[in-house]
Amino acid sequence: IDSSPKIPSAVPHISTPNPSSGASTPNIKRVSDFKFGEILGEGSYSTVLTATENSTKREYAIKVLDKRHIIKEKKEKYVNIEKEALCILSKHPGFIKLFYTFQDAHNLYFVLSLARNGELLDYINKLGRFNEICAQYYAALIVDSIDYMHGRGVIHRDLKPENILLDDNMRTKITDFGSAKILNSSHGSHEEDTHHADKPQAHSRSFVGTARYVSPEVLSDKIAGTASDIWAFGCILFQMLAGKPPFVAGNEYLTFQSILHLSYEIPPDISDVASDLIKKLLVLDPKDRLTVDEIHQHPFFNGIKFDNTLWELPPPRL
Ligand code: ADE
């Protein structure tokens, strides 16, 4: 099996300062440059581990992707999109940063920022729910990240509290762009990617993992746009405030039915402003959902300034 073509290049695509390498030496990392530690997460064809770079002692999360498995499952395109999306978003504090990529005979390696505090989901579950101050703060970081992402032509398509990590400072970093769509790029945003209906592997892709954050338009016509991320944001805001996602049912089919019927209930102790925002996000027709600009203006975010200072604010105590 020839595993070399179609696989992302091993050339580091982000120039990071590295005092040990001269300007003319291409700075390609390899496995022996790192000491690998614990496993942070496992996917179907990838594993994320902590790793320390031997020369700098800097700590990273390294995503190891199994080339043979990627090729067998025809996921090359998605691996490339994931890498491209991470590169596009690497300058914003709300995203996991891609520092280097390299490969060996068996694997691709993505060297990523380490989000030491793990998943937002774990904090929601540990605390039961967030108070409105905390929910407002975390929702603001997430909206600001979505705003930047959509401005750069990236639709995540799998936003959920498992994909929102927390760094040392307890600020959010969105990760896992393996389902993303990049608009106006060489990957194409039209036939092959918007309509999943007649592509079995693409179709099943949309429904692996959790179904709870899938927007109604993706369920009914398989077309995900920026508004689909806004729907997922509505589900995440609901979950922070209520302690559980809005659409939960005994199985996937029933979950889809509740989504398509907009069958959810806001707990009565949630404030009127928060309820109002949730109701304007969880709207069946994507055209009628709030836009990012309208979300910024919503009274739930009174007192929050959506500019650079947002990422300097001290996080409220969870
Ligand atoms: N799990 C998956 N990716 C991670 C990362 N970059 N940091 C911490 N945990 C992770």
XYZ file of C-alpha atoms and ligand atoms in Angstrom:
328
model
C 0.000 0.000 0.000
C 1.409 3.327 -1.064
C 0.561 5.744 1.664
C 2.495 8.774 0.477
C 0.216 10.613 -1.967
C -2.740 12.745 -0.884
C -1.408 13.046 2.621
C -0.636 16.492 3.966
C 2.922 17.640 3.572
C 5.331 17.273 6.430
C 6.501 20.838 6.027
C 5.697 22.995 9.022
C 3.274 25.584 7.751
C 3.364 27.937 10.683
C 6.652 29.594 11.345
C 7.185 29.630 15.060
C 10.213 31.186 16.656
C 12.844 28.547 17.219
C 16.196 29.792 18.421
C 17.926 26.483 17.697
C 17.318 26.549 13.949
C 18.857 28.925 11.463
C 16.591 30.690 8.971
C 17.735 28.461 6.116
C 17.231 25.125 7.897
C 13.734 23.830 7.407
C 12.474 23.098 10.877
C 10.816 19.726 10.476
C 9.975 17.981 13.706
C 9.944 14.256 14.284
C 8.729 11.821 16.904
C 12.141 11.673 18.609
C 11.967 15.432 19.266
C 9.203 14.783 21.797
C 8.642 12.781 24.931
C 5.083 11.472 24.783
C 2.930 11.294 27.912
C -0.638 10.417 28.780
C -3.491 9.862 26.347
C -5.910 12.803 26.302
C -8.446 11.403 23.898
C -9.050 8.717 21.329
C -11.003 8.956 18.096
C -11.722 6.344 15.468
C -8.504 6.987 13.549
C -6.576 9.275 15.866
C -5.227 9.524 19.392
C -4.288 12.733 21.215
C -1.424 12.548 23.710
C 0.462 15.046 25.814
C 4.039 15.559 24.675
C 7.020 17.615 25.784
C 9.419 18.954 23.208
C 12.873 17.818 24.349
C 14.750 20.949 23.243
C 12.389 23.544 24.736
C 10.516 21.554 27.407
C 7.348 23.090 25.969
C 4.252 20.984 26.421
C 1.860 20.221 23.576
C -1.019 17.959 22.698
C -0.051 15.796 19.728
C -2.780 14.289 17.583
C -1.530 11.081 16.000
C -3.494 10.015 12.922
C -3.216 6.507 11.487
C -2.454 6.897 7.763
C -3.537 3.383 6.767
C -6.875 3.808 8.491
C -7.404 7.276 6.947
C -6.752 5.904 3.485
C -8.891 2.812 4.030
C -11.794 4.974 5.184
C -11.138 7.593 2.470
C -10.791 10.413 4.994
C -7.791 12.143 3.385
C -9.937 15.115 2.427
C -11.173 15.612 5.980
C -7.678 15.395 7.429
C -6.583 18.084 4.986
C -9.591 20.241 5.857
C -8.867 19.826 9.561
C -5.299 20.960 9.061
C -6.317 23.871 6.846
C -9.027 25.027 9.279
C -6.596 24.932 12.210
C -4.114 27.007 10.186
C -6.764 29.546 9.193
C -7.854 30.018 12.820
C -4.523 29.736 14.608
C -4.175 33.490 15.259
C -7.307 33.754 17.412
C -7.145 32.881 21.131
C -10.386 30.890 20.930
C -8.921 27.991 18.958
C -6.472 25.207 19.527
C -3.348 26.248 17.637
C -1.489 24.036 15.191
C 2.264 24.504 15.700
C 3.779 21.831 13.466
C 2.826 18.835 11.390
C 5.043 15.932 10.416
C 4.700 12.292 9.500
C 6.464 8.962 9.578
C 5.737 5.693 7.804
C 2.586 5.001 9.802
C 1.213 8.238 11.185
C 0.544 11.915 10.696
C 1.279 14.139 13.677
C -0.459 17.425 14.491
C 1.376 19.322 17.231
C -1.334 21.355 19.002
C -1.670 23.678 21.955
C -2.346 21.755 25.125
C -5.593 22.734 26.830
C -4.780 21.504 30.290
C -8.220 21.883 31.800
C -9.931 19.544 29.374
C -13.489 19.671 28.090
C -16.204 22.220 28.878
C -18.532 19.220 29.141
C -16.704 17.924 32.205
C -17.154 21.260 33.987
C -20.875 21.421 33.178
C -21.307 17.868 34.417
C -19.153 18.377 37.512
C -20.959 21.569 38.551
C -24.452 20.512 37.504
C -24.949 23.833 35.731
C -23.346 27.265 35.389
C -24.770 30.382 37.008
C -25.715 33.129 34.558
C -22.502 35.114 35.109
C -20.402 32.092 34.120
C -22.724 31.109 31.283
C -22.609 34.686 29.958
C -18.798 34.736 30.052
C -18.322 31.335 28.403
C -21.073 31.988 25.856
C -19.377 35.298 24.973
C -16.016 33.595 24.328
C -17.707 30.947 22.196
C -19.713 33.500 20.165
C -16.597 35.592 19.601
C -14.777 32.494 18.351
C -17.679 31.553 16.063
C -17.731 35.121 14.730
C -14.035 34.927 13.841
C -14.355 31.417 12.409
C -17.293 32.328 10.145
C -15.489 35.528 9.127
C -12.621 33.348 7.937
C -14.991 31.098 5.981
C -14.920 28.094 8.290
C -18.057 26.263 9.450
C -17.279 23.832 12.273
C -20.364 21.581 11.916
C -19.680 19.624 15.108
C -19.706 22.194 17.907
C -20.452 20.589 21.260
C -19.134 20.892 24.824
C -16.697 18.003 24.183
C -15.030 20.046 21.426
C -14.649 23.152 23.559
C -11.503 22.802 25.651
C -10.283 24.945 28.530
C -6.720 26.220 28.764
C -4.591 26.968 31.852
C -6.424 30.269 32.284
C -9.844 28.636 32.010
C -10.518 30.242 28.635
C -12.136 28.268 25.828
C -10.323 26.783 22.851
C -12.429 25.183 20.132
C -10.987 22.015 18.610
C -11.779 19.100 16.279
C -12.248 20.476 12.786
C -12.543 16.977 11.297
C -16.121 17.760 10.182
C -15.528 21.363 9.147
C -16.391 22.978 5.853
C -14.172 25.675 4.391
C -15.906 28.167 2.128
C -14.208 29.536 -1.020
C -11.265 27.191 -0.866
C -9.742 24.600 -3.135
C -11.610 21.963 -1.182
C -14.769 23.256 -2.841
C -17.874 24.261 -0.976
C -20.473 23.064 -3.418
C -21.688 19.759 -4.844
C -19.316 17.387 -3.147
C -19.691 18.841 0.272
C -22.994 20.581 0.836
C -25.235 17.733 -0.270
C -24.466 14.690 1.738
C -27.635 12.881 0.826
C -26.352 10.692 -1.981
C -22.912 10.000 -0.538
C -23.192 7.116 1.870
C -19.929 7.690 3.712
C -20.543 11.421 3.898
C -24.102 10.806 5.004
C -23.142 8.467 7.788
C -20.430 10.922 8.821
C -23.085 13.448 9.761
C -24.624 11.043 12.226
C -21.718 9.433 13.960
C -21.163 10.361 17.547
C -23.659 12.542 19.275
C -26.792 13.642 17.463
C -27.838 16.117 20.099
C -26.378 19.271 18.586
C -27.360 18.611 14.966
C -29.464 21.373 13.441
C -32.869 20.642 11.901
C -31.699 21.729 8.412
C -28.885 19.172 8.492
C -31.412 16.498 9.484
C -33.905 17.446 6.781
C -31.762 18.359 3.781
C -28.163 17.678 4.875
C -27.081 21.241 4.176
C -25.046 22.857 6.938
C -24.379 26.578 6.840
C -23.054 29.058 9.357
C -26.490 29.062 11.030
C -25.979 25.369 11.888
C -23.110 26.402 14.186
C -25.440 29.012 15.723
C -27.980 26.251 16.431
C -25.256 24.223 18.156
C -24.285 27.340 20.112
C -27.923 27.612 21.276
C -27.770 23.980 22.457
C -24.485 24.645 24.304
C -25.851 27.798 25.989
C -28.928 25.823 27.054
C -26.715 23.050 28.425
C -24.547 25.443 30.447
C -27.660 26.968 32.047
C -29.827 23.866 32.390
C -27.158 21.225 33.007
C -28.325 19.067 30.134
C -28.716 19.549 26.382
C -32.144 20.674 25.106
C -32.750 17.631 22.919
C -32.165 14.342 24.687
C -34.118 11.175 24.085
C -33.772 7.444 24.504
C -32.150 6.960 21.124
C -30.862 8.815 18.105
C -34.114 8.569 16.145
C -36.112 10.069 19.010
C -33.500 12.789 19.488
C -33.868 13.698 15.789
C -37.654 13.784 16.215
C -37.414 16.203 19.148
C -35.075 18.435 17.147
C -37.357 18.458 14.096
C -40.406 19.208 16.302
C -38.485 21.772 18.343
C -39.545 19.831 21.386
C -37.564 21.159 24.345
C -38.376 22.838 27.627
C -36.505 25.637 29.336
C -36.292 25.030 33.108
C -38.463 27.621 34.890
C -35.628 29.013 37.027
C -33.714 30.293 34.007
C -33.961 34.088 33.692
C -36.179 35.764 31.117
C -33.231 37.278 29.185
C -31.475 33.923 28.952
C -34.703 32.169 27.888
C -35.323 34.852 25.289
C -31.878 34.328 23.758
C -32.249 30.535 23.742
C -35.634 30.802 21.992
C -34.130 33.039 19.302
C -31.226 30.620 18.708
C -33.203 27.376 18.682
C -35.330 28.362 15.674
C -36.127 25.715 13.056
C -35.607 27.858 9.957
C -31.903 28.782 9.770
C -32.839 32.076 8.057
C -34.810 33.147 11.136
C -32.084 32.299 13.657
C -30.162 35.172 15.243
C -26.988 36.183 13.455
C -23.737 36.701 15.359
C -24.274 40.494 15.237
C -27.775 40.131 16.673
C -26.414 37.841 19.384
C -23.866 40.526 20.335
C -26.732 43.018 20.759
C -28.910 40.703 22.836
C -29.526 41.909 26.430
C -28.199 38.567 27.773
C -24.762 39.984 26.905
C -25.311 43.375 28.559
C -22.006 44.512 30.037
C -19.893 42.336 27.715
C -17.715 44.120 25.168
C -17.083 41.994 22.088
C -13.561 43.197 21.294
C -9.970 42.193 22.191
C -10.583 43.010 25.851
C -12.953 40.028 26.038
C -9.974 37.655 26.061
C -8.243 39.698 28.773
C -11.175 39.522 31.195
C -10.505 37.376 34.233
C -12.793 34.343 33.984
C -15.486 34.215 36.671
C -15.041 31.455 39.242
C -16.934 28.381 38.137
N -7.935 16.547 23.846
C -7.960 16.644 22.513
N -7.199 17.648 22.108
C -6.673 18.227 23.201
C -5.824 19.331 23.432
N -5.341 20.048 22.425
N -5.514 19.643 24.700
C -6.026 18.915 25.692
N -6.826 17.875 25.544
C -7.149 17.527 24.307
